[in-house]
Amino acid sequence: MTKDAIILAIESSCDETAAAVVKNGREVLSNVISSQIELHKLYGGVVPEIASRKHIEKINQVIEEALDQAKVSLQEIDGIAVTYGPGLVGALLVGVAEAKAISFALNKPLIGVHHIEGHISANYIENKELEPPFICLIVSGGHTHLVLVNDYGEYEIIGHTRDDAAGEAFDKVARAIGLGYPGGPKIDKLAKEGNKEAVAFPRANIEEAPYDFSFSGLKSAVLNHLNSCEMKKIEVNKADIAASFQEAVVDVLVSKTIMAAEEYGLDRIAIAGGVAANSALRDGMNKKCQEKGLKLYYPSPIYCTDNAAMIGSAAYYEYIKGIRHGLDLNAVPNLRLGQR
Ligand code: KG4
Ligand code: ZN
């Protein structure tokens, strides 16, 4: 029998300081997340300088807690994984410096992980039978990608957003209707009380790139609607706006993902990233997948938003391929998927 591989993973690309211990890529021994949301709420979004400073304050404590909860010592770890991009450079650097220090001090392998690869791999944690190839829709605060997962670590981006990410649109619309940051979960909740057909918001289609997305027109349409109601002194029903906006986003995400699965002949779809926690997206995807005889996978909400367990899962598949990074590993804020 081959030896188990235990990976200590670190994630600090945005506003969560996270560490996890993951065994053989799919068994989470611990998953500790210190969220900075309360702090950034005051400013209506993530303030990069504050994020970096908080990561420095929290990272050692979060790692110690992850090791304690997993009942694993640093000596028992087979490798250290860390998100090295994309993300906020100052935030990424905290995790990268920490991982390099541990790797150097203990002489353990260092594995740099792409943040999006982490989000995709979050699907492996609870879906033990899921293996490539499949189509993955990654929808988060910073990214909206449609990706063919051909094999572990082998990705082909077939579509991406031309402007705002889906989560960014949720956050901006939430702010416009006075819901606060982060807006996604708040819109999700409020939309349940609204009528999704109340306002016909636009669905963007880019003719020459059928798998690309655009959400800035939708965001402007919501803002215009709010302005026009204000000028006409018509009272807006926030729940209806939330439901109608969410429906427009979900409609586009579901239809393009299903179209891609059919065109590329894949019968499995996975969704990932913070917006994959959205209940309307899950329901909409589920319904269409059932109709078309496709199998749908998604992580629990805790593995949808930023966490380190997903980084440990992605790192395992790099680790068994023998991929290692040197101590010259740097943070790459605009790292491309598939780039090493
Ligand atoms: O993956 P994530 O934690 O961070 C990035 O890598 O960006 O995603 C955060 C994003 C935020 O925009 C947040 O509003 C959105 O995910 N989000 C949601 C929900 N939960 C989080 N959007 C819609 N519905 C949700 N339930
Ligand atoms: Zn993320």
CSV table of N, CA, C and O and ligand atoms in Angstrom, one decimal, residues 11 13 115 119 140-141 143 273-274 304-306 310, ligand 2:
chain,number,residue,atom,x,y,z
A,11,GLU,N,-4.2,29.5,2.8
A,11,GLU,CA,-4.9,30.4,1.8
A,11,GLU,C,-5.0,31.8,2.4
A,11,GLU,O,-5.5,31.9,3.5
A,13,SER,N,-5.4,34.7,-0.1
A,13,SER,CA,-5.4,35.5,-1.3
A,13,SER,C,-6.3,36.8,-1.2
A,13,SER,O,-6.1,37.7,-2.0
A,115,HIS,N,-5.4,29.7,-7.2
A,115,HIS,CA,-6.6,29.8,-6.4
A,115,HIS,C,-7.8,29.2,-7.0
A,115,HIS,O,-8.6,28.5,-6.4
A,119,HIS,N,-10.5,26.3,-6.0
A,119,HIS,CA,-12.0,26.3,-6.0
A,119,HIS,C,-12.6,25.0,-6.8
A,119,HIS,O,-13.5,24.4,-6.3
A,140,SER,N,-17.0,33.5,-8.5
A,140,SER,CA,-16.6,34.0,-7.2
A,140,SER,C,-16.7,35.5,-7.2
A,140,SER,O,-17.1,36.1,-8.2
A,141,GLY,N,-16.1,36.2,-6.2
A,141,GLY,CA,-16.1,37.6,-6.2
A,141,GLY,C,-15.1,38.2,-7.2
A,141,GLY,O,-15.3,39.3,-7.7
A,143,HIS,N,-13.8,36.1,-10.0
A,143,HIS,CA,-13.7,35.3,-11.2
A,143,HIS,C,-15.0,34.7,-11.7
A,143,HIS,O,-15.9,34.4,-10.8
A,273,GLY,N,-16.7,28.2,-6.2
A,273,GLY,CA,-16.5,29.6,-5.8
A,273,GLY,C,-17.7,30.1,-5.0
A,273,GLY,O,-18.7,29.4,-4.9
A,274,GLY,N,-17.5,31.2,-4.4
A,274,GLY,CA,-18.5,31.8,-3.5
A,274,GLY,C,-19.9,31.8,-4.0
A,274,GLY,O,-20.9,31.4,-3.3
A,304,CYS,N,-17.3,26.4,-0.7
A,304,CYS,CA,-17.5,27.2,-1.8
A,304,CYS,C,-16.7,28.5,-1.7
A,304,CYS,O,-16.0,28.9,-2.6
A,305,THR,N,-16.9,29.2,-0.5
A,305,THR,CA,-16.1,30.4,-0.3
A,305,THR,C,-14.7,30.1,0.1
A,305,THR,O,-14.4,28.9,0.3
A,306,ASP,N,-13.8,31.1,0.1
A,306,ASP,CA,-12.4,30.8,0.3
A,306,ASP,C,-12.1,30.0,1.5
A,306,ASP,O,-12.6,30.3,2.6
A,310,MET,N,-9.6,23.3,0.1
A,310,MET,CA,-9.6,23.2,-1.3
A,310,MET,C,-8.2,23.3,-1.9
A,310,MET,O,-7.9,22.7,-2.9
B,2,ZN,ZN,-11.9,32.5,-4.1
